[in-house]
Tab-separated table of C-alpha atoms and ligand atoms in Angstrom:
chain	number	residue	atom	x	y	z
A	1	UNK	CA	37.089	-3.290	-82.550
A	2	UNK	CA	34.516	-5.253	-84.464
A	3	UNK	CA	31.732	-6.142	-82.017
A	4	UNK	CA	28.736	-8.418	-82.556
A	5	UNK	CA	25.715	-7.821	-80.336
A	6	UNK	CA	23.406	-10.827	-80.054
A	7	UNK	CA	19.818	-9.582	-79.691
A	8	UNK	CA	18.049	-6.465	-80.973
A	9	UNK	CA	15.747	-5.930	-78.010
A	10	UNK	CA	16.002	-2.711	-76.000
A	11	UNK	CA	19.090	-4.074	-74.224
A	12	UNK	CA	21.009	-5.147	-77.347
A	13	UNK	CA	20.094	-2.003	-79.298
A	14	UNK	CA	21.101	0.293	-76.425
A	15	UNK	CA	24.388	-1.614	-76.158
A	16	UNK	CA	24.925	-1.091	-79.897
A	17	UNK	CA	24.312	2.648	-79.497
A	18	UNK	CA	27.014	3.071	-76.838
A	19	UNK	CA	29.433	0.723	-78.610
A	20	UNK	CA	29.067	2.658	-81.878
A	21	UNK	CA	29.462	5.916	-79.971
A	22	UNK	CA	32.720	4.585	-78.522
A	23	UNK	CA	33.965	4.082	-82.074
A	24	UNK	CA	33.510	0.340	-82.548
A	25	UNK	CA	32.264	-1.331	-85.716
A	26	UNK	CA	29.013	-2.938	-84.592
A	27	UNK	CA	26.779	-5.680	-86.005
A	28	UNK	CA	23.502	-6.628	-84.292
A	29	UNK	CA	22.024	-10.085	-84.902
A	30	UNK	CA	18.408	-11.056	-84.200
A	31	UNK	CA	16.088	-13.896	-85.150
A	32	UNK	CA	13.140	-11.534	-85.667
A	33	UNK	CA	12.531	-9.394	-88.750
A	34	UNK	CA	13.007	-6.119	-86.854
A	35	UNK	CA	14.107	-4.667	-83.509
A	36	UNK	CA	12.219	-5.124	-80.209
A	37	UNK	CA	9.706	-7.682	-81.422
A	38	UNK	CA	9.940	-9.937	-78.351
A	39	UNK	CA	9.880	-8.850	-74.677
A	40	UNK	CA	10.677	-5.225	-75.508
A	41	UNK	CA	7.628	-4.993	-77.775
A	42	UNK	CA	4.681	-4.136	-75.502
A	43	UNK	CA	5.791	-3.729	-71.907
A	44	UNK	CA	4.142	-1.407	-69.382
A	45	UNK	CA	6.233	1.547	-70.518
A	46	UNK	CA	7.474	2.544	-67.074
A	47	UNK	CA	10.899	4.159	-66.833
A	48	UNK	CA	10.784	3.862	-63.095
A	49	UNK	CA	13.972	4.134	-61.080
A	50	UNK	CA	11.859	5.083	-58.078
A	51	UNK	CA	10.092	1.730	-58.131
A	52	UNK	CA	13.135	-0.298	-59.223
A	53	UNK	CA	13.618	-3.158	-56.813
A	54	UNK	CA	13.591	-6.924	-56.622
A	55	UNK	CA	10.385	-8.898	-56.645
A	56	UNK	CA	12.031	-11.178	-54.094
A	57	UNK	CA	11.083	-9.172	-51.006
A	58	UNK	CA	10.111	-9.814	-47.384
A	59	UNK	CA	6.445	-10.822	-47.265
A	60	UNK	CA	6.408	-11.968	-50.901
A	61	UNK	CA	6.043	-15.739	-50.153
A	62	UNK	CA	2.817	-15.043	-48.193
A	63	UNK	CA	1.487	-12.783	-50.944
A	64	UNK	CA	2.177	-15.459	-53.558
A	65	UNK	CA	0.140	-18.013	-51.607
A	66	UNK	CA	-2.778	-15.546	-51.348
A	67	UNK	CA	-2.556	-14.648	-55.048
A	68	UNK	CA	-2.620	-18.299	-56.077
A	69	UNK	CA	-6.067	-18.571	-54.505
A	70	UNK	CA	-7.398	-15.269	-55.894
A	71	UNK	CA	-9.569	-14.561	-58.931
A	72	UNK	CA	-7.734	-12.467	-61.540
A	73	UNK	CA	-4.432	-13.219	-59.880
A	74	UNK	CA	-1.237	-11.309	-60.668
A	75	UNK	CA	0.728	-14.548	-60.207
A	76	UNK	CA	0.624	-18.066	-61.659
A	77	UNK	CA	3.038	-20.951	-61.300
A	78	UNK	CA	2.912	-23.730	-63.889
A	79	UNK	CA	5.328	-26.300	-62.495
A	80	UNK	CA	7.530	-28.081	-65.029
A	81	UNK	CA	9.966	-30.945	-64.935
A	82	UNK	CA	12.670	-28.372	-65.381
A	83	UNK	CA	15.483	-28.231	-62.811
A	84	UNK	CA	16.214	-24.608	-63.800
A	85	UNK	CA	12.680	-23.588	-62.900
A	86	UNK	CA	12.973	-25.147	-59.452
A	87	UNK	CA	16.457	-23.782	-58.865
A	88	UNK	CA	15.196	-20.307	-59.773
A	89	UNK	CA	12.217	-20.607	-57.406
A	90	UNK	CA	14.385	-21.750	-54.502
A	91	UNK	CA	16.878	-18.948	-55.081
A	92	UNK	CA	14.019	-16.458	-55.399
A	93	UNK	CA	12.615	-17.517	-52.015
A	94	UNK	CA	16.051	-17.254	-50.393
A	95	UNK	CA	16.358	-13.698	-51.702
A	96	UNK	CA	13.172	-12.685	-49.883
A	97	UNK	CA	15.203	-12.453	-46.646
A	98	UNK	CA	15.313	-8.804	-45.429
A	99	UNK	CA	19.105	-8.378	-45.601
A	100	UNK	CA	19.263	-9.822	-49.132
A	101	UNK	CA	16.370	-7.649	-50.256
A	102	UNK	CA	18.151	-4.543	-48.934
A	103	UNK	CA	21.370	-5.454	-50.764
A	104	UNK	CA	19.586	-6.291	-54.049
A	105	UNK	CA	17.394	-3.192	-53.890
A	106	UNK	CA	20.464	-0.979	-53.439
A	107	UNK	CA	22.100	-2.557	-56.499
A	108	UNK	CA	18.975	-2.083	-58.623
A	109	UNK	CA	18.537	1.506	-57.478
A	110	UNK	CA	22.141	2.233	-58.427
A	111	UNK	CA	21.743	1.019	-61.994
A	112	UNK	CA	18.208	2.390	-62.476
A	113	UNK	CA	18.983	6.001	-61.496
A	114	UNK	CA	22.164	5.937	-63.561
A	115	UNK	CA	20.180	4.587	-66.496
A	116	UNK	CA	17.618	7.384	-66.287
A	117	UNK	CA	20.442	9.921	-66.532
A	118	UNK	CA	21.898	8.042	-69.530
A	119	UNK	CA	18.481	8.019	-71.238
A	120	UNK	CA	18.133	11.754	-70.701
A	121	UNK	CA	21.500	12.313	-72.342
A	122	UNK	CA	20.653	9.944	-75.209
A	123	UNK	CA	17.355	11.778	-75.794
A	124	UNK	CA	19.228	15.050	-75.999
A	125	UNK	CA	21.841	13.639	-78.346
A	126	UNK	CA	19.496	11.787	-80.725
A	127	UNK	CA	16.170	13.605	-80.424
A	128	UNK	CA	14.309	10.334	-81.014
A	129	UNK	CA	10.562	10.256	-80.279
A	130	UNK	CA	8.946	7.428	-78.334
A	131	UNK	CA	5.833	8.899	-76.661
A	132	UNK	CA	7.988	9.949	-73.749
A	133	UNK	CA	6.134	11.231	-70.699
A	134	UNK	CA	7.512	12.790	-67.524
A	135	UNK	CA	4.315	12.824	-65.449
A	136	UNK	CA	5.419	10.390	-62.751
A	137	UNK	CA	3.833	7.136	-61.607
A	138	UNK	CA	0.940	6.855	-59.177
A	139	UNK	CA	0.726	3.670	-57.147
A	140	UNK	CA	-2.940	3.154	-56.325
A	141	UNK	CA	-4.189	1.438	-53.164
A	142	UNK	CA	-7.747	0.222	-53.139
A	143	UNK	CA	-7.912	-0.787	-49.478
A	144	UNK	CA	-6.727	0.703	-46.176
A	145	UNK	CA	-4.591	-2.417	-45.739
A	146	UNK	CA	-2.798	-1.736	-49.042
A	147	UNK	CA	-2.365	1.910	-48.086
A	148	UNK	CA	-0.898	0.913	-44.720
A	149	UNK	CA	1.594	-1.265	-46.619
A	150	UNK	CA	2.826	1.886	-48.356
A	151	UNK	CA	4.405	3.056	-45.121
A	152	UNK	CA	7.109	0.420	-45.414
A	153	UNK	CA	7.648	1.422	-49.052
A	154	UNK	CA	8.055	5.088	-48.139
A	155	UNK	CA	10.787	4.237	-45.611
A	156	UNK	CA	12.725	2.500	-48.399
A	157	UNK	CA	12.093	5.395	-50.837
A	158	UNK	CA	13.347	7.885	-48.250
A	159	UNK	CA	16.425	5.750	-47.675
A	160	UNK	CA	17.287	5.979	-51.392
A	161	UNK	CA	16.384	9.659	-51.662
A	162	UNK	CA	13.471	9.055	-54.069
A	163	UNK	CA	10.925	11.923	-54.176
A	164	UNK	CA	7.461	10.654	-53.211
A	165	UNK	CA	4.158	11.717	-51.726
A	166	UNK	CA	1.511	9.632	-49.931
A	167	UNK	CA	-1.975	10.750	-50.955
A	168	UNK	CA	-5.515	10.306	-49.734
A	169	UNK	CA	-8.273	9.653	-52.268
A	170	UNK	CA	-8.726	13.395	-53.040
A	171	UNK	CA	-5.012	13.778	-53.731
A	172	UNK	CA	-5.154	10.796	-56.069
A	173	UNK	CA	-7.896	12.474	-58.104
A	174	UNK	CA	-5.871	15.663	-58.325
A	175	UNK	CA	-3.075	13.688	-60.004
A	176	UNK	CA	-5.273	11.447	-62.170
A	177	UNK	CA	-8.725	13.097	-62.509
A	178	UNK	CA	-10.057	10.305	-64.752
A	179	UNK	CA	-10.083	7.963	-61.774
A	180	UNK	CA	-13.282	9.789	-60.828
A	181	UNK	CA	-15.044	7.381	-63.191
A	182	UNK	CA	-13.498	4.255	-61.595
A	183	UNK	CA	-15.908	1.424	-60.894
A	184	UNK	CA	-14.164	0.696	-57.588
A	185	UNK	CA	-13.249	2.848	-54.610
A	186	UNK	CA	-9.706	3.454	-53.466
A	187	UNK	CA	-8.092	4.448	-50.210
A	188	UNK	CA	-5.148	6.465	-51.472
A	189	UNK	CA	-1.933	6.402	-53.407
A	190	UNK	CA	1.778	6.940	-53.516
A	191	UNK	CA	3.042	9.337	-56.166
A	192	UNK	CA	6.568	9.183	-57.553
A	193	UNK	CA	6.798	12.404	-59.591
A	194	UNK	CA	10.243	11.729	-61.069
A	195	UNK	CA	9.433	8.403	-62.717
A	196	UNK	CA	8.800	8.537	-66.466
A	197	UNK	CA	7.039	6.648	-69.226
A	198	UNK	CA	7.544	5.787	-72.875
A	199	UNK	CA	7.047	3.217	-75.589
A	200	UNK	CA	9.972	0.801	-75.422
A	201	UNK	CA	9.337	-0.610	-78.912
A	202	UNK	CA	9.144	2.836	-80.503
A	203	UNK	CA	12.350	3.840	-78.721
A	204	UNK	CA	14.237	0.736	-79.829
A	205	UNK	CA	12.983	0.911	-83.418
A	206	UNK	CA	13.885	4.615	-83.696
A	207	UNK	CA	17.299	4.024	-82.141
A	208	UNK	CA	17.985	1.104	-84.497
A	209	UNK	CA	17.042	3.267	-87.482
A	210	UNK	CA	19.405	5.993	-86.352
A	211	UNK	CA	22.177	3.452	-85.741
A	212	UNK	CA	21.724	2.069	-89.233
A	213	UNK	CA	22.266	5.595	-90.581
A	214	UNK	CA	25.415	5.767	-88.470
A	215	UNK	CA	26.762	2.560	-89.991
A	216	UNK	CA	25.691	-0.140	-87.521
A	217	UNK	CA	24.743	-3.337	-89.384
A	218	UNK	CA	21.552	-5.165	-88.396
A	219	UNK	CA	21.217	-8.793	-89.467
A	220	UNK	CA	17.598	-9.718	-88.873
A	221	UNK	CA	15.988	-13.120	-89.541
A	222	UNK	CA	19.207	-14.664	-88.267
A	223	UNK	CA	18.966	-17.216	-85.471
A	224	UNK	CA	21.963	-17.773	-83.214
A	225	UNK	CA	22.502	-21.483	-82.758
A	226	UNK	CA	25.815	-21.636	-80.934
A	227	UNK	CA	28.947	-19.901	-79.722
A	228	UNK	CA	32.246	-21.308	-80.977
A	229	UNK	CA	34.917	-21.180	-78.281
A	230	UNK	CA	38.564	-22.133	-78.768
A	231	UNK	CA	41.081	-21.793	-75.945
A	232	UNK	CA	38.936	-19.519	-73.747
A	233	UNK	CA	38.168	-17.173	-76.666
A	234	UNK	CA	35.115	-16.907	-78.867
A	235	UNK	CA	36.101	-17.442	-82.479
A	236	UNK	CA	32.643	-17.133	-84.003
A	237	UNK	CA	28.884	-17.154	-83.616
A	238	UNK	CA	27.114	-19.971	-85.369
A	239	UNK	CA	23.803	-18.904	-86.937
A	240	UNK	CA	21.286	-20.527	-89.245
A	241	UNK	CA	22.719	-18.426	-92.082
A	242	UNK	CA	26.414	-19.087	-91.416
A	243	UNK	CA	29.167	-18.241	-88.947
A	244	UNK	CA	29.922	-14.629	-87.997
A	245	UNK	CA	33.110	-13.445	-86.356
A	246	UNK	CA	34.312	-10.338	-84.587
A	247	UNK	CA	36.788	-9.219	-81.924
A	248	UNK	CA	34.189	-9.097	-79.139
A	249	UNK	CA	30.673	-10.441	-78.584
A	250	UNK	CA	27.838	-9.189	-76.359
A	251	UNK	CA	25.018	-11.555	-75.422
A	252	UNK	CA	21.753	-9.590	-75.033
A	253	UNK	CA	19.252	-12.329	-75.834
A	254	UNK	CA	16.848	-11.825	-72.915
A	255	UNK	CA	15.636	-15.128	-71.461
A	256	UNK	CA	17.186	-17.040	-74.356
A	257	UNK	CA	20.647	-16.062	-73.122
A	258	UNK	CA	20.548	-18.634	-70.308
A	259	UNK	CA	20.337	-21.846	-72.397
A	260	UNK	CA	22.801	-20.512	-74.987
A	261	UNK	CA	25.397	-19.485	-72.400
A	262	UNK	CA	25.115	-22.865	-70.682
A	263	UNK	CA	26.460	-24.488	-73.863
A	264	UNK	CA	29.778	-22.689	-73.245
A	265	UNK	CA	29.847	-23.397	-69.506
A	266	UNK	CA	28.336	-20.127	-68.231
A	267	UNK	CA	25.397	-21.019	-66.031
A	268	UNK	CA	23.338	-17.941	-65.098
A	269	UNK	CA	20.101	-18.439	-63.124
A	270	UNK	CA	17.959	-16.375	-65.515
A	271	UNK	CA	14.434	-17.726	-65.986
A	272	UNK	CA	11.514	-16.410	-68.069
A	273	UNK	CA	8.559	-14.886	-66.218
A	274	UNK	CA	5.680	-14.256	-68.550
A	275	UNK	CA	3.671	-11.026	-68.470
A	276	UNK	CA	0.691	-9.760	-70.448
A	277	UNK	CA	-0.435	-6.465	-71.892
A	278	UNK	CA	-3.234	-4.878	-73.896
A	279	UNK	CA	-2.924	-1.652	-75.861
A	280	UNK	CA	-5.929	0.467	-76.708
A	281	UNK	CA	-6.190	3.412	-79.065
A	282	UNK	CA	-8.148	5.696	-76.770
A	283	UNK	CA	-7.798	9.075	-78.483
A	284	UNK	CA	-7.593	12.318	-76.534
A	285	UNK	CA	-11.072	12.632	-75.077
A	286	UNK	CA	-11.683	9.347	-73.298
A	287	UNK	CA	-11.108	9.433	-69.519
A	288	UNK	CA	-7.751	7.714	-69.150
A	289	UNK	CA	-4.559	8.176	-67.152
A	290	UNK	CA	-2.617	11.345	-67.841
A	291	UNK	CA	0.593	9.500	-67.029
A	292	UNK	CA	0.782	6.086	-65.352
A	293	UNK	CA	-1.123	4.273	-62.610
A	294	UNK	CA	0.171	1.176	-60.846
A	295	UNK	CA	-2.874	-0.749	-59.600
A	296	UNK	CA	-1.531	-2.374	-56.450
A	297	UNK	CA	-4.547	-4.681	-56.194
A	298	UNK	CA	-3.834	-6.551	-59.435
A	299	UNK	CA	-0.205	-5.397	-59.824
A	300	UNK	CA	-1.122	-3.985	-63.228
A	301	UNK	CA	0.400	-0.799	-64.615
A	302	UNK	CA	-1.759	1.403	-66.853
A	303	UNK	CA	0.209	3.910	-68.906
A	304	UNK	CA	-0.520	6.580	-71.451
A	305	UNK	CA	1.599	6.426	-74.600
A	306	UNK	CA	0.468	9.338	-76.724
A	307	UNK	CA	-3.127	8.573	-77.667
A	308	UNK	CA	-2.768	4.895	-76.697
A	309	UNK	CA	-3.312	3.339	-73.282
A	310	UNK	CA	-1.297	0.270	-72.320
A	311	UNK	CA	-2.191	-1.997	-69.373
A	312	UNK	CA	0.406	-4.611	-68.413
A	313	UNK	CA	1.182	-6.990	-65.611
A	314	UNK	CA	1.023	-10.599	-64.320
A	315	UNK	CA	3.895	-12.891	-63.404
A	316	UNK	CA	3.372	-16.362	-64.855
A	317	UNK	CA	6.173	-18.840	-64.334
A	318	UNK	CA	5.607	-21.332	-67.133
A	319	UNK	CA	8.968	-21.827	-68.818
A	320	UNK	CA	9.484	-20.524	-72.347
A	321	UNK	CA	5.809	-20.994	-73.271
A	322	UNK	CA	4.600	-17.755	-74.867
A	323	UNK	CA	0.942	-18.705	-75.263
A	324	UNK	CA	-1.539	-15.998	-74.304
A	325	UNK	CA	-3.703	-17.591	-71.629
A	326	UNK	CA	-7.139	-16.215	-70.968
A	327	UNK	CA	-6.460	-16.054	-67.196
A	328	UNK	CA	-3.387	-13.816	-67.611
A	329	UNK	CA	-5.062	-11.441	-70.020
A	330	UNK	CA	-8.168	-11.323	-67.772
A	331	UNK	CA	-6.174	-9.907	-64.850
A	332	UNK	CA	-4.848	-7.072	-66.999
A	333	UNK	CA	-8.208	-6.194	-68.528
A	334	UNK	CA	-10.001	-6.458	-65.147
A	335	UNK	CA	-7.735	-3.743	-63.759
A	336	UNK	CA	-8.304	-1.532	-66.786
A	337	UNK	CA	-12.089	-1.968	-66.766
A	338	UNK	CA	-12.346	-1.302	-63.037
A	339	UNK	CA	-10.144	1.801	-62.976
A	340	UNK	CA	-10.816	3.329	-66.396
A	341	UNK	CA	-14.126	1.779	-67.500
A	342	UNK	CA	-14.391	3.858	-70.648
A	343	UNK	CA	-11.011	2.704	-71.920
A	344	UNK	CA	-11.616	-0.872	-70.777
A	345	UNK	CA	-14.929	-0.937	-72.595
A	346	UNK	CA	-13.648	0.611	-75.815
A	347	UNK	CA	-12.839	-2.450	-77.808
A	348	UNK	CA	-11.687	-6.021	-77.541
A	349	UNK	CA	-8.016	-6.007	-78.344
A	350	UNK	CA	-5.724	-8.949	-78.796
A	351	UNK	CA	-3.578	-9.339	-75.690
A	352	UNK	CA	0.188	-9.693	-75.970
A	353	UNK	CA	2.580	-11.779	-73.872
A	354	UNK	CA	6.319	-11.440	-73.295
A	355	UNK	CA	8.959	-13.201	-71.196
A	356	UNK	CA	10.808	-11.128	-68.615
A	357	UNK	CA	14.401	-12.370	-68.299
A	358	UNK	CA	14.414	-12.569	-64.504
A	359	UNK	CA	17.292	-13.195	-62.153
A	360	UNK	CA	16.154	-14.614	-58.799
A	361	UNK	CA	17.737	-11.747	-56.846
A	362	UNK	CA	16.793	-8.876	-59.189
A	363	UNK	CA	19.886	-7.133	-60.628
A	364	UNK	CA	21.118	-7.925	-64.143
A	365	UNK	CA	24.414	-9.528	-65.140
A	366	UNK	CA	26.718	-7.072	-66.878
A	367	UNK	CA	30.158	-7.224	-68.424
A	368	UNK	CA	32.914	-9.801	-68.579
A	369	UNK	CA	32.507	-13.563	-68.502
A	370	UNK	CA	35.128	-16.265	-67.944
A	371	UNK	CA	35.598	-16.270	-71.728
A	372	UNK	CA	37.971	-13.498	-72.800
A	373	UNK	CA	36.054	-11.668	-75.554
A	374	UNK	CA	32.521	-12.651	-74.503
A	375	UNK	CA	30.384	-10.159	-72.546
A	376	UNK	CA	26.855	-10.264	-71.158
A	377	UNK	CA	24.069	-7.718	-70.813
A	378	UNK	CA	21.237	-9.892	-69.536
A	379	UNK	CA	18.698	-10.517	-66.771
A	380	UNK	CA	17.041	-7.088	-66.500
A	381	UNK	CA	13.756	-8.861	-65.658
A	382	UNK	CA	10.860	-6.511	-64.971
A	383	UNK	CA	13.097	-3.418	-65.261
A	384	UNK	CA	14.738	-3.768	-68.653
A	385	UNK	CA	13.291	-0.608	-70.184
A	386	UNK	CA	14.236	1.386	-67.085
A	387	UNK	CA	17.767	-0.022	-67.025
A	388	UNK	CA	18.539	-0.306	-70.755
A	389	UNK	CA	20.628	2.810	-71.343
A	390	UNK	CA	22.681	2.447	-68.169
A	391	UNK	CA	23.371	-1.229	-68.846
A	392	UNK	CA	24.281	-0.508	-72.482
A	393	UNK	CA	26.649	2.258	-71.438
A	394	UNK	CA	28.332	0.096	-68.788
A	395	UNK	CA	28.895	-2.854	-71.112
A	396	UNK	CA	30.283	-0.564	-73.832
A	397	UNK	CA	32.632	0.990	-71.259
A	398	UNK	CA	33.859	-2.422	-70.089
A	399	UNK	CA	34.508	-3.561	-73.679
A	400	UNK	CA	36.276	-0.281	-74.460
A	401	UNK	CA	38.561	-0.713	-71.437
A	402	UNK	CA	37.011	2.271	-69.641
A	403	UNK	CA	35.965	2.242	-65.996
A	404	UNK	CA	32.144	2.324	-65.762
A	405	UNK	CA	30.766	5.476	-64.161
A	406	UNK	CA	29.016	3.571	-61.378
A	407	UNK	CA	30.263	0.926	-58.984
A	408	UNK	CA	30.019	-2.514	-60.635
A	409	UNK	CA	29.617	-4.323	-57.314
A	410	UNK	CA	26.843	-6.912	-57.603
A	411	UNK	CA	26.490	-6.968	-61.403
A	412	UNK	CA	29.145	-9.574	-62.194
A	413	UNK	CA	28.349	-13.136	-63.204
A	414	UNK	CA	30.216	-14.398	-60.137
A	415	UNK	CA	28.023	-12.679	-57.515
B	1	FAD	C1	4.242	-7.413	-69.261
B	1	FAD	C2	5.576	-6.753	-69.094
B	1	FAD	C3	5.648	-5.463	-68.570
B	1	FAD	C4	6.884	-4.846	-68.399
B	1	FAD	N1	6.923	-3.558	-67.961
B	1	FAD	C5	8.113	-2.924	-67.825
B	1	FAD	C6	8.165	-1.575	-67.401
B	1	FAD	O1	7.154	-0.916	-67.192
B	1	FAD	N2	9.388	-1.011	-67.231
B	1	FAD	C7	10.553	-1.695	-67.447
B	1	FAD	O2	11.624	-1.140	-67.224
B	1	FAD	N3	10.530	-2.961	-67.898
B	1	FAD	C8	9.340	-3.588	-68.075
B	1	FAD	N4	9.302	-4.888	-68.514
B	1	FAD	C9	10.579	-5.596	-68.735
B	1	FAD	C10	11.220	-5.269	-70.057
B	1	FAD	O3	10.279	-5.317	-71.087
B	1	FAD	C11	12.345	-6.294	-70.317
B	1	FAD	O4	13.244	-6.311	-69.229
B	1	FAD	C12	13.128	-5.940	-71.563
B	1	FAD	O5	12.278	-5.790	-72.658
B	1	FAD	C13	14.170	-7.026	-71.860
B	1	FAD	O6	14.856	-6.619	-72.995
B	1	FAD	P1	15.879	-7.603	-73.719
B	1	FAD	O7	16.460	-6.822	-74.822
B	1	FAD	O8	16.775	-8.215	-72.689
B	1	FAD	O9	14.966	-8.797	-74.222
B	1	FAD	P2	14.170	-8.917	-75.614
B	1	FAD	O10	13.411	-7.695	-75.893
B	1	FAD	O11	13.408	-10.191	-75.546
B	1	FAD	O12	15.335	-9.012	-76.669
B	1	FAD	C14	16.050	-10.187	-76.891
B	1	FAD	C15	16.215	-10.319	-78.388
B	1	FAD	O13	16.961	-11.496	-78.645
B	1	FAD	C16	16.420	-12.117	-79.794
B	1	FAD	N5	16.770	-13.545	-79.722
B	1	FAD	C17	16.477	-14.429	-78.760
B	1	FAD	N6	17.007	-15.625	-79.033
B	1	FAD	C18	17.672	-15.506	-80.207
B	1	FAD	C19	18.447	-16.370	-80.993
B	1	FAD	N7	18.649	-17.640	-80.655
B	1	FAD	N8	18.982	-15.897	-82.130
B	1	FAD	C20	18.808	-14.596	-82.507
B	1	FAD	N9	18.075	-13.725	-81.797
B	1	FAD	C21	17.516	-14.174	-80.653
B	1	FAD	C22	14.933	-11.848	-79.718
B	1	FAD	O14	14.346	-11.910	-80.999
B	1	FAD	C23	14.878	-10.476	-79.106
B	1	FAD	O15	14.751	-9.459	-80.074
B	1	FAD	C24	8.086	-5.540	-68.732
B	1	FAD	C25	8.008	-6.822	-69.262
B	1	FAD	C26	6.773	-7.424	-69.465
B	1	FAD	C27	6.717	-8.804	-70.056
């Protein structure tokens, strides 16, 4: 079949890889001048099935209230006269109920672990380099109260069979010796040795390059304006450079998928949640994480990517506004300066912001829509890098008429 993938982020490019592998003739369309230049550009780099779970969790509403009053907060709400923002918030709060959290977590764990296996296979098949690290992720607790909260997390990890270890301060230093220089004290940590790291942009760019060599067409600088539907079938994609047609179409436009899909009657509750990051060229000799540290205090993840250190976090609900606010960037840099002062003090770098395509319950939407030859691969939220290969594989399987290798329960647009 001829398949057009809309979006060359990590999700669209991974979809293209599996579609091409299945023998389809694939074209990828993106408004940017290259792959992964929007949300997939500078995320925290965590490939973390162990941590994969919904943000809508029991206790979250109380935490949000506390964060809204805190200095260097990991959360900000900028209310808009936007019914979709309010609908998303209400649905998010409803999904904080314990039984919904358990159901959503199980769905996200299913896709995330599958995706890690798919990525491993893809790495073996392609040999692409993306500063991949397999040193695990260390969740760091600064206070006894935060450490006590880890107990609940370990019960959930045990339930899903995720390897983990609770550590006291000495154990934390054994995993990440550079924390010896931290400007703050910490009570302990939770280590997930099987989680991995890597540069999502490098991965996507390398994969796109390889796909081009394999005959996949990339049409950059092409903005999708509309989807032409006739009699419950897509007959073309309208872009600012003309109409494109194919036998099947995959929407992988991140947060932008929601408004576009609404124009053809598919109303998915995906809403952008802005996050920030800074990336510092630290070299080899500056005390910095060996792998990745999740600072539970600020909810900021600090990850090594080769000789660079990336710190990323913050959830700012402010619509499609991509402006880099000083408050958001300050939370990320505060975490870095407090935990790894020598990296934090290295240089003033320009912060980056990206929009996570969040569903209110957590899992993405994958596969068929009510329109015959239109498919979605959207809503991966804060886990898109972790879930990309699994989601791409599943959508390619659905389009190819093959049964996906994992249970599709909870990933449909009708859930
Ligand atoms: C601060 C931060 C930290 C994160 N950390 C992690 C992490 O550690 N681990 C993890 O798994 N995930 C993480 N994520 C989430 C992850 O980055 C996203 O889930 C993922 O990048 C989404 O990929 P995507 O391809 O759906 O979206 P995008 O990368 O945004 O791709 C969508 C593409 O569609 C294109 N597009 C949009 N509209 C149009 C249009 N009208 N016409 C043509 N093209 C269009 C865009 O140019 C873009 O290239 C993080 C996100 C942020 C913001």
